Coordinates of N, CA and C and ligand atoms in Angstrom, one line a residue:
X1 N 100.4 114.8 94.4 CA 100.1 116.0 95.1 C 98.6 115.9 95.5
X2 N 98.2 116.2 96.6 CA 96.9 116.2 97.2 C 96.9 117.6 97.9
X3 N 95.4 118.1 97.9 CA 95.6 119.5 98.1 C 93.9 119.1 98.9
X4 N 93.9 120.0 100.2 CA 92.9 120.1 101.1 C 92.3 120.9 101.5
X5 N 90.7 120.8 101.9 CA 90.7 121.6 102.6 C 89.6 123.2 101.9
X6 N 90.1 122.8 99.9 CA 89.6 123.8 99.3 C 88.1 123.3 98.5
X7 N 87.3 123.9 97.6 CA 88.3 124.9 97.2 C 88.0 126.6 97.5
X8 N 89.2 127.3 97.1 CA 89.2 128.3 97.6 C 88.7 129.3 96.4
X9 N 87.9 130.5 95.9 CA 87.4 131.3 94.7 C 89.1 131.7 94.3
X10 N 90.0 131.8 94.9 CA 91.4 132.6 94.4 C 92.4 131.6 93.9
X11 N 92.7 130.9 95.3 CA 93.7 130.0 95.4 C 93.3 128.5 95.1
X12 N 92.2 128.2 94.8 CA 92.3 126.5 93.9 C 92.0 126.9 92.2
X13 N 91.3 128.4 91.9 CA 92.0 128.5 90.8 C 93.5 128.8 90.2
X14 N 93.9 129.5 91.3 CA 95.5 129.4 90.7 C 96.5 128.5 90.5
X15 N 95.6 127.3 91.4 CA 96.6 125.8 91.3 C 96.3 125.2 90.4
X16 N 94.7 125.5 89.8 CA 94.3 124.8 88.7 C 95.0 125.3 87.6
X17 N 95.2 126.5 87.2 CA 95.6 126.7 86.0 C 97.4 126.2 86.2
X18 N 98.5 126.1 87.3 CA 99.4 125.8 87.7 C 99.4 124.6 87.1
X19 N 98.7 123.9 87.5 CA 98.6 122.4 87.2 C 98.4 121.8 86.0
X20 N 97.7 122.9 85.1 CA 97.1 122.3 84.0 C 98.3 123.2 82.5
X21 N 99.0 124.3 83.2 CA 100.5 124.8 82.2 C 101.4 123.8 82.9
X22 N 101.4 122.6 83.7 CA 102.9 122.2 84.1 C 102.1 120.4 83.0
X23 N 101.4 120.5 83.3 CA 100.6 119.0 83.0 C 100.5 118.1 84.0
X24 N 100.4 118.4 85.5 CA 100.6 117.4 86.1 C 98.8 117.6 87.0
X25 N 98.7 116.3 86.9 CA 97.4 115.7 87.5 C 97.2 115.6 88.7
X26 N 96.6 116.2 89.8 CA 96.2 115.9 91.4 C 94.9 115.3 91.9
X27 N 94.9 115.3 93.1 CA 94.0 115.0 94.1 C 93.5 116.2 95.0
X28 N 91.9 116.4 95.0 CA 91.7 117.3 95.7 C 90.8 117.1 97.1
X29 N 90.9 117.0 97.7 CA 90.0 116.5 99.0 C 89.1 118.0 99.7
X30 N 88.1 117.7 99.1 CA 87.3 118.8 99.3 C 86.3 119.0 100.7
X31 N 86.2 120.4 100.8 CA 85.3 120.6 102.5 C 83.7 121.7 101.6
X32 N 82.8 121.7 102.5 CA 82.1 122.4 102.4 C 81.5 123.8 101.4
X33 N 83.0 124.0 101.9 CA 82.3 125.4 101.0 C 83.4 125.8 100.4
X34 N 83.7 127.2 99.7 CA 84.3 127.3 98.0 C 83.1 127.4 96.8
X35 N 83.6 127.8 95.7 CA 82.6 127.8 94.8 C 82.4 126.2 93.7
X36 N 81.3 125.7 93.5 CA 80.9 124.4 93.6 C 81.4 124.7 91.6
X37 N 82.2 125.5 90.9 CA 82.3 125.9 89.3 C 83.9 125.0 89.5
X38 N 84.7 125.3 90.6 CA 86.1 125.2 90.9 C 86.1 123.6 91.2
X39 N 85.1 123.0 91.7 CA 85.2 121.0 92.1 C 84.8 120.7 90.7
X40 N 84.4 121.8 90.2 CA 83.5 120.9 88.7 C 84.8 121.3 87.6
X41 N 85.6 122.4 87.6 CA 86.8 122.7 86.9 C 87.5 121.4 87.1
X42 N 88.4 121.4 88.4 CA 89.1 120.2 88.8 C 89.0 119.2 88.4
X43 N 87.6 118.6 88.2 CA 86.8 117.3 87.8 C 87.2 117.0 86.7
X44 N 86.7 118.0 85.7 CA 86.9 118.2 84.0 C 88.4 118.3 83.5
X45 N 89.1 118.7 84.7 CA 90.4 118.7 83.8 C 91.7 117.3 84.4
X46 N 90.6 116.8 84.6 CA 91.6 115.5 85.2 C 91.9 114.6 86.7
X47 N 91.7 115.7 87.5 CA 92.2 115.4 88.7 C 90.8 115.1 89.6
X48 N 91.7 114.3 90.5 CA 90.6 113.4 91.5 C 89.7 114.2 92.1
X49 N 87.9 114.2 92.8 CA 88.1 114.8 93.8 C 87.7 113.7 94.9
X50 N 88.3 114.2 96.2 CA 88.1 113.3 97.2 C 87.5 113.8 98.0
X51 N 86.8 113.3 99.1 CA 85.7 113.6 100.4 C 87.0 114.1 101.2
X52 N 86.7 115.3 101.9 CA 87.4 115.5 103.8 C 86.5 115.7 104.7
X53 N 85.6 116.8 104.6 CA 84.3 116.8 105.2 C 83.4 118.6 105.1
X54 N 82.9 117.8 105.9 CA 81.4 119.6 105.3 C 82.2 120.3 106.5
X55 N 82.0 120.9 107.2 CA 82.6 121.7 108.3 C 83.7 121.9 108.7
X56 N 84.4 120.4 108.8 CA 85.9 120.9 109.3 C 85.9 120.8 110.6
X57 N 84.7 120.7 112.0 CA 85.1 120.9 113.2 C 84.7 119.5 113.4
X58 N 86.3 119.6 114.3 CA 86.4 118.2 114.6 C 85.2 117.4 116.4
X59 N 84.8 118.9 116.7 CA 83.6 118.7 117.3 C 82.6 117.7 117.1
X60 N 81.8 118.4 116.1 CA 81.2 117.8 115.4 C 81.2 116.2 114.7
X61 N 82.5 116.3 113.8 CA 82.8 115.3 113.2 C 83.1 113.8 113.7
X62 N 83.8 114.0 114.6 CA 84.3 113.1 116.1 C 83.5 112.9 117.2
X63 N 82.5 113.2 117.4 CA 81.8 112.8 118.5 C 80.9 111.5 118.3
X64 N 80.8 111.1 117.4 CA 80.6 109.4 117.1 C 81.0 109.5 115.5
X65 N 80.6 107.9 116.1 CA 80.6 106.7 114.5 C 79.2 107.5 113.3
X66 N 78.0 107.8 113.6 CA 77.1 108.3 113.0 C 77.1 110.0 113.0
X67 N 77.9 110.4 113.7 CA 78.2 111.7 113.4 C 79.0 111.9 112.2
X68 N 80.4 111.1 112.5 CA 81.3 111.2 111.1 C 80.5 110.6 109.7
X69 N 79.4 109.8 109.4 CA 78.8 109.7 108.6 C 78.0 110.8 108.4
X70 N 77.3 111.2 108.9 CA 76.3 112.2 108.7 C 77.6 113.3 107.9
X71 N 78.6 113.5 108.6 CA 79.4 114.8 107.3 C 80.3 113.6 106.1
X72 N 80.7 113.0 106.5 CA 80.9 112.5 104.8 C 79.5 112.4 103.9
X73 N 78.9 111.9 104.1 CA 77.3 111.3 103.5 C 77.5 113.1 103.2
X74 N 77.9 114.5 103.6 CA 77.3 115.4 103.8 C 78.3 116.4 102.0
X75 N 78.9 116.0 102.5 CA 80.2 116.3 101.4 C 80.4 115.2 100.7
X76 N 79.8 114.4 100.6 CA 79.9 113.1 99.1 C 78.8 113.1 98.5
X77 N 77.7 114.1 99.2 CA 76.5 114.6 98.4 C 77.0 115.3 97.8
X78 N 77.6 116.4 98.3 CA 77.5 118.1 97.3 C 78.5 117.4 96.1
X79 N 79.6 116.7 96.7 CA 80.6 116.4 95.0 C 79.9 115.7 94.4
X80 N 79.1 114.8 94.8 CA 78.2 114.0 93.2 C 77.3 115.1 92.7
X81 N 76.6 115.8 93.7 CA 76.0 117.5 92.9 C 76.8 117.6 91.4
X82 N 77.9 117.8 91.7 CA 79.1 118.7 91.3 C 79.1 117.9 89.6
X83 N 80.0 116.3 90.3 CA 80.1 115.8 89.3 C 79.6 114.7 88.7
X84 N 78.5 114.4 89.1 CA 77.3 113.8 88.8 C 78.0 112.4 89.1
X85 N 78.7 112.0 89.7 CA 79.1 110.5 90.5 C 79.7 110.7 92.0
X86 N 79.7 109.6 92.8 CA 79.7 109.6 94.0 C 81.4 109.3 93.9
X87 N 82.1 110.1 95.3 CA 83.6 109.5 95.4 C 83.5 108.6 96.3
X88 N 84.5 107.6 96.4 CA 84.7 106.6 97.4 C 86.4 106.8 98.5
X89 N 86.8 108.2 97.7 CA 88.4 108.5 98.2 C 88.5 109.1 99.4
X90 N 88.8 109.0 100.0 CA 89.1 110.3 101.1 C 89.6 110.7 102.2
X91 N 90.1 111.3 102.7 CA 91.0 111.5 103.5 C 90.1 112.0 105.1
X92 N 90.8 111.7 106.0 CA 89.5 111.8 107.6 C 90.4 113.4 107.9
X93 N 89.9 114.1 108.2 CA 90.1 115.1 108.7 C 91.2 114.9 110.4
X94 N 92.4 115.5 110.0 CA 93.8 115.7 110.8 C 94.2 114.3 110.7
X95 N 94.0 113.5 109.4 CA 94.8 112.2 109.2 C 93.7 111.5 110.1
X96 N 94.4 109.9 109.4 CA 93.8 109.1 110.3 C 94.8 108.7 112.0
X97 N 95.6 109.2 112.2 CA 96.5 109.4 112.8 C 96.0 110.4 114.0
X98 N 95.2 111.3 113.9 CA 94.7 112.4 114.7 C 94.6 112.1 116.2
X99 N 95.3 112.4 116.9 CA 94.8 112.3 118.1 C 93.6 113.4 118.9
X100 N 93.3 114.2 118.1 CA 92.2 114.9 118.8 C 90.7 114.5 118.8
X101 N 90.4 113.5 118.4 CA 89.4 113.1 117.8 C 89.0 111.7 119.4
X102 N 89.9 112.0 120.2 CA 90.1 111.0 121.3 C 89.2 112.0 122.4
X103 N 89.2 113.5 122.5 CA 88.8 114.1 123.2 C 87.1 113.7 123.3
X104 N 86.9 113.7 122.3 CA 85.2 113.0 121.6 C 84.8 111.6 121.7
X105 N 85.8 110.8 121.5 CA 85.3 109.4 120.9 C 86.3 108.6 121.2
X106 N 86.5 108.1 122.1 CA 88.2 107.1 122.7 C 87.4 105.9 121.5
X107 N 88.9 105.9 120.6 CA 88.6 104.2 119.9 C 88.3 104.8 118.6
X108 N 88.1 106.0 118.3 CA 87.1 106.1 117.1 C 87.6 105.8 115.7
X109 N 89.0 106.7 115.7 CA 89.8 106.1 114.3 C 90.3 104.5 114.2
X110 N 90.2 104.1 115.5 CA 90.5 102.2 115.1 C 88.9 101.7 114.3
X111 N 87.9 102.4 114.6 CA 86.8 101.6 114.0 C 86.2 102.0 112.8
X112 N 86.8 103.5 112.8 CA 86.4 104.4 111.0 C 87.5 103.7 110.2
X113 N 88.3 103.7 110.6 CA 89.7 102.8 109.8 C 89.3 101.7 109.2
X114 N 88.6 101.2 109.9 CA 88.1 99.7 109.0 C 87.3 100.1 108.5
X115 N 86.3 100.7 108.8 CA 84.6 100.4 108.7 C 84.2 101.3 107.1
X116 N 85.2 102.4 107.1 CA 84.8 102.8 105.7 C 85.6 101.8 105.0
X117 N 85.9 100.8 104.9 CA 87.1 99.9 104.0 C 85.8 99.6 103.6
X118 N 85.2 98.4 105.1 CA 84.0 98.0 104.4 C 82.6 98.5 103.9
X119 N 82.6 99.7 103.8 CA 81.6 100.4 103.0 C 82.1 101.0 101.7
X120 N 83.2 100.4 101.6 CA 83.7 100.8 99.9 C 84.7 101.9 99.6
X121 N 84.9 102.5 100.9 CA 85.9 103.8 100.4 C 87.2 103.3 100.7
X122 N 88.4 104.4 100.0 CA 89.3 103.9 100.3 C 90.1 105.4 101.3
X123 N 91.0 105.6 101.9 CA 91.3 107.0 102.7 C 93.0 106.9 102.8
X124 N 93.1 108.3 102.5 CA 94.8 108.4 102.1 C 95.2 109.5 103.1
X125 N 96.1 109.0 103.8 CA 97.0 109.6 105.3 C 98.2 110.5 103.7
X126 N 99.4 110.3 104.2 CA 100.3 111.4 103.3 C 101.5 111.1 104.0
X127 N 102.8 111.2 103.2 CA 104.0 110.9 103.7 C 105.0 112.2 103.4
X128 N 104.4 113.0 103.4 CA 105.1 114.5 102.8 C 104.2 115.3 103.0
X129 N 104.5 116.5 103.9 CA 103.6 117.4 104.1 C 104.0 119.0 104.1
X130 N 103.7 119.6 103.2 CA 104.2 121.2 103.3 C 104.0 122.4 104.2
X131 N 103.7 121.2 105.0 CA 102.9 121.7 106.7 C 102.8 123.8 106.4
X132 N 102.0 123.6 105.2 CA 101.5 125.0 104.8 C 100.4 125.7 105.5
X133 N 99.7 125.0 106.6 CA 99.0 125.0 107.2 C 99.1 125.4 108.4
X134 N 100.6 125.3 108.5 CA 101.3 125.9 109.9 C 101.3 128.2 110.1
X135 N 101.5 128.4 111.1 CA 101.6 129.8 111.3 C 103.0 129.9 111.3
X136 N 103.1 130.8 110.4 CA 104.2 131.7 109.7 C 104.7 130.5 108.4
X137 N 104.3 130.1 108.0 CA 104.3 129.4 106.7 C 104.8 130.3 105.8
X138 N 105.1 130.0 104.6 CA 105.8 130.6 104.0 C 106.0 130.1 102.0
X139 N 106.0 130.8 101.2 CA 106.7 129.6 100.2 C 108.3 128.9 100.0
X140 N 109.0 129.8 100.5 CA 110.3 129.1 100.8 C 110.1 128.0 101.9
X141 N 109.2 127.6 102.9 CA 109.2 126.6 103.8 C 108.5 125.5 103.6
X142 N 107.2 126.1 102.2 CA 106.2 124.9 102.0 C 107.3 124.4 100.9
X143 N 108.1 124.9 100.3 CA 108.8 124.3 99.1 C 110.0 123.1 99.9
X144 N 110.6 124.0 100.6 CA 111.5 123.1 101.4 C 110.9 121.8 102.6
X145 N 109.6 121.9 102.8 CA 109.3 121.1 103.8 C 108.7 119.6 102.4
X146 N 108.6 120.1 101.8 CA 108.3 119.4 100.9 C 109.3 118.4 99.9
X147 N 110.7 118.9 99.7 CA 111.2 118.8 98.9 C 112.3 117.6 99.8
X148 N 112.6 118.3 100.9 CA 113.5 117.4 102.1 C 113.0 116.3 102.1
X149 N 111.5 115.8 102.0 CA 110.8 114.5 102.8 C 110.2 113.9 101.2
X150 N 110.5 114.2 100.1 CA 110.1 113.3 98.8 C 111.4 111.8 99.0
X151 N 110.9 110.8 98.4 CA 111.7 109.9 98.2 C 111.6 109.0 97.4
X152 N 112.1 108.4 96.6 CA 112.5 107.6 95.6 C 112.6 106.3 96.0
X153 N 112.1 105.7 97.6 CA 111.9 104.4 97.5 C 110.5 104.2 97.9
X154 N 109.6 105.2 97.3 CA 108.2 104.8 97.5 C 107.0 106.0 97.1
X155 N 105.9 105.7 97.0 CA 105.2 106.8 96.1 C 105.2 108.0 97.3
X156 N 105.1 108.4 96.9 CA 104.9 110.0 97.6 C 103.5 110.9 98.0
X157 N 102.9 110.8 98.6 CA 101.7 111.7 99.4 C 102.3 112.6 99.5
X158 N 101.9 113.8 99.2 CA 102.4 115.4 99.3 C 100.9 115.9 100.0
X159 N 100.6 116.4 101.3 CA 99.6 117.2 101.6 C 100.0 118.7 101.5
X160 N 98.8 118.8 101.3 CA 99.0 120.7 100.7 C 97.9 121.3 101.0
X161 N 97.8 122.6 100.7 CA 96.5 123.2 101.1 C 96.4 124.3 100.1
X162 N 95.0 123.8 99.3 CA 94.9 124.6 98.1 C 94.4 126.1 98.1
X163 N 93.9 126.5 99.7 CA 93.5 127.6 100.0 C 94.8 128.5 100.6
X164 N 95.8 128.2 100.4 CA 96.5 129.1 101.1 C 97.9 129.6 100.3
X165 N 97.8 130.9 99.7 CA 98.4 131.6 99.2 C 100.3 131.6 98.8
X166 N 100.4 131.0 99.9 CA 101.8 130.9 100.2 C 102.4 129.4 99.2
X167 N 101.2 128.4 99.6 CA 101.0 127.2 98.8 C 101.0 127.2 97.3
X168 N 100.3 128.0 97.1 CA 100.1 128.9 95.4 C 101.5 129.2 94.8
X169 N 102.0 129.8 95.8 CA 103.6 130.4 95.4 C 105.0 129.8 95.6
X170 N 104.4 128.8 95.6 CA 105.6 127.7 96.3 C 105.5 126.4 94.9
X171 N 104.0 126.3 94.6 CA 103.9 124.9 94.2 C 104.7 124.7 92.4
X172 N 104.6 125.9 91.7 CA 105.8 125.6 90.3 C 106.8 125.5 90.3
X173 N 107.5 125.8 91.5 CA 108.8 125.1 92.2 C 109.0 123.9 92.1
X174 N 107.9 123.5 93.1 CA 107.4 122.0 93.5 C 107.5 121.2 92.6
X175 N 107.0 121.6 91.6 CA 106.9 120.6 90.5 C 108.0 120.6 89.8
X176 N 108.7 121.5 89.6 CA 110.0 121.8 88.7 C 110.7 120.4 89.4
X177 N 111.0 121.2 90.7 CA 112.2 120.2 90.9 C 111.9 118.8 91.5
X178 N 110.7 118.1 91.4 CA 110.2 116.8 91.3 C 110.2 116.3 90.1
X179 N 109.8 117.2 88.8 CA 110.2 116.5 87.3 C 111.3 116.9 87.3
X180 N 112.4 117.7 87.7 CA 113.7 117.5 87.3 C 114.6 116.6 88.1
X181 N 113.9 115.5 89.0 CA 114.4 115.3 89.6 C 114.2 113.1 89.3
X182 N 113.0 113.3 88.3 CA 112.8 112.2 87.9 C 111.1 111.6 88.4
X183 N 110.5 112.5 89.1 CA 109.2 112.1 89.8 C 108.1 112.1 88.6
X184 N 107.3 111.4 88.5 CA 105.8 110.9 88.3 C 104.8 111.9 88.8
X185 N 103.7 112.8 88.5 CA 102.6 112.8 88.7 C 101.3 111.9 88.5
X186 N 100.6 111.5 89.7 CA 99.9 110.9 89.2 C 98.8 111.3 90.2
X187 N 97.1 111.2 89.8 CA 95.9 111.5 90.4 C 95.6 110.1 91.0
X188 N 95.0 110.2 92.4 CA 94.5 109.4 93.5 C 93.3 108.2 92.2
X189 N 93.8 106.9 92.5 CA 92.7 106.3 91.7 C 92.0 105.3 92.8
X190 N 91.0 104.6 92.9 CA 90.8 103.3 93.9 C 91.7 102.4 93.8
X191 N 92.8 102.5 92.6 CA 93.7 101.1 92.7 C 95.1 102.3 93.1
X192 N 95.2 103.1 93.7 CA 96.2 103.8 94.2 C 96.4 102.8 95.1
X193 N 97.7 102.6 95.7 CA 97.9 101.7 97.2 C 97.4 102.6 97.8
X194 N 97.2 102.3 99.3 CA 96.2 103.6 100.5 C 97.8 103.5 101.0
X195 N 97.9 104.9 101.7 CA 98.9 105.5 102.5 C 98.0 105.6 103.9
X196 N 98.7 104.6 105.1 CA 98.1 104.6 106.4 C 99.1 105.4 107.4
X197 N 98.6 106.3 107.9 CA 99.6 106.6 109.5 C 99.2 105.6 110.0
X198 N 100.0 105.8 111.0 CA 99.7 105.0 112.9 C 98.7 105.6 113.9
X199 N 97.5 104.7 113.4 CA 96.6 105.5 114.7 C 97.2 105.6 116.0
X200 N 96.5 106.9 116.7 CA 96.7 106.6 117.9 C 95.4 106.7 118.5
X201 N 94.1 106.7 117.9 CA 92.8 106.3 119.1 C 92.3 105.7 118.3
Ligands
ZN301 ZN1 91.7 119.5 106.5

C-alpha cells in the first residue's frame, strides 16, 4: 500500500492507527505540508516515508531538470527534519508516466527517469490505483477500483491518498479482503523491485 500526497492532521492519522490494529506496514510519499508529528508517527511505527514533492504544482516542478531538484532537495529536507535520515524513495508527482509535465519540459521524464537512478534514488510508478483522487470517489469505488486490479502474478503497488476521507473508509476493507485472500503487506525498501510506467515525455 502506498499512500500520497499526505499527511493530512485527520486522515493520515486515521490510516495510521488503521494500519497499526490491522498490522500491516505501508509506504508514505509525502508533500509539503500536514503536521511534521504525523511523518514522524509513520516513521516510528514502521512504515516507509518517501519523497513526492513540496508543492504539488506541476508548474513549478516541471519546468526543468533543476527545478525538479530544487523541490525534491525541498521535501527530502523537511523528512530528514522529521526523521533525522535522508530518503532515497520516491515517487515523481502524476507518475513517471505523466504526460503533463511535456507542457513544461518536452523530454523531461526520459531524463529524471535515469538521472535520479544515478544520484541514488530509487522511484515507484503503481500497478493498482484507488483512483480516490478522482471526483465523486467514493469508499465503495476506492475499495472496488482496488480490489478488481490486485493480482497474484506479481507484487502489487496500490496508490492511495491518505488525505482523503473516502480512502479512510474504504481502506479496512482493503486489507480484509487482501489478507483473506492470501496477500502480503510489505513497506517500500531500496531492495523493493522499482515499479516503472511507460513514459510518455
Ligand atoms: Zn500526488
Amino acid at each position: 500500500l502506498t499512500f500520497d500526497d499526505g499527511p493530512h492532521g485527520i486522515n493520515t492519522a486515521k490510516v495510521l492507527d488503521i494500519l497499526k490494529q490491522e498490522e500491516v506496514k505501508a509506504t508514505f510519499f509525502v508533500v509539503g505540508v500536514g503536521p511534521d508529528e504525523l511523518i514522524k508517527r509513520a516513521h516510528d511505527e514502521g512504515h516507509t516515508i518517501g519523497l513526492h514533492t513540496y508543492p504539488h504544482k506541476y508548474t513549478e516542478i516541471y519546468a526543468s531538470v533543476n527545478s525538479y531538484y530544487a523541490d525534491l532537495n525541498k521535501i527530502s529536507d523537511r523528512v530528514e527534519s522529521i526523521i533525522g535520515k535522508k530518503s532515497y524513495i520516491l515517487r515523481f508527482p502524476g507518475g513517471s508516466s505523466n504526460a503533463v509535465s511535456r507542457r513544461y519540459s518536452l523530454g523531461i521524464m526520459t531524463t529524471l527517469t535515469k538521472d535520479v537512478i544515478n544520484r541514488g534514488y530509487r522511484y515507484f510508478d503503481w500497478n493498482v490505483s484507488g483512483q480516490d483522487a478522482e471526483r465523486g470517489a467514493t469508499s465503495a469505488s476506492v475499495y472496488q477500483n482496488v480490489i478488481k486490479d490486485l493480482s497474484k502474478n506479481r507484487s502489487n503497488n496500490v496508490l492511495l491518498h491518505d488525505i482523503q476521507p473516502h480512502t479512510v473508509a474504504a481502506l479496512r476493507d482493503i486489507i480484509r479482503y487482501a489478507k483473506a485472500n492470501g496477500y502480503r503487506f510489505e513497506p517500500i525498501t531500496m531492495e523493493t523491485p522499482m515499479i516503472r510506467h511507460r513514459l510518455t515525455n
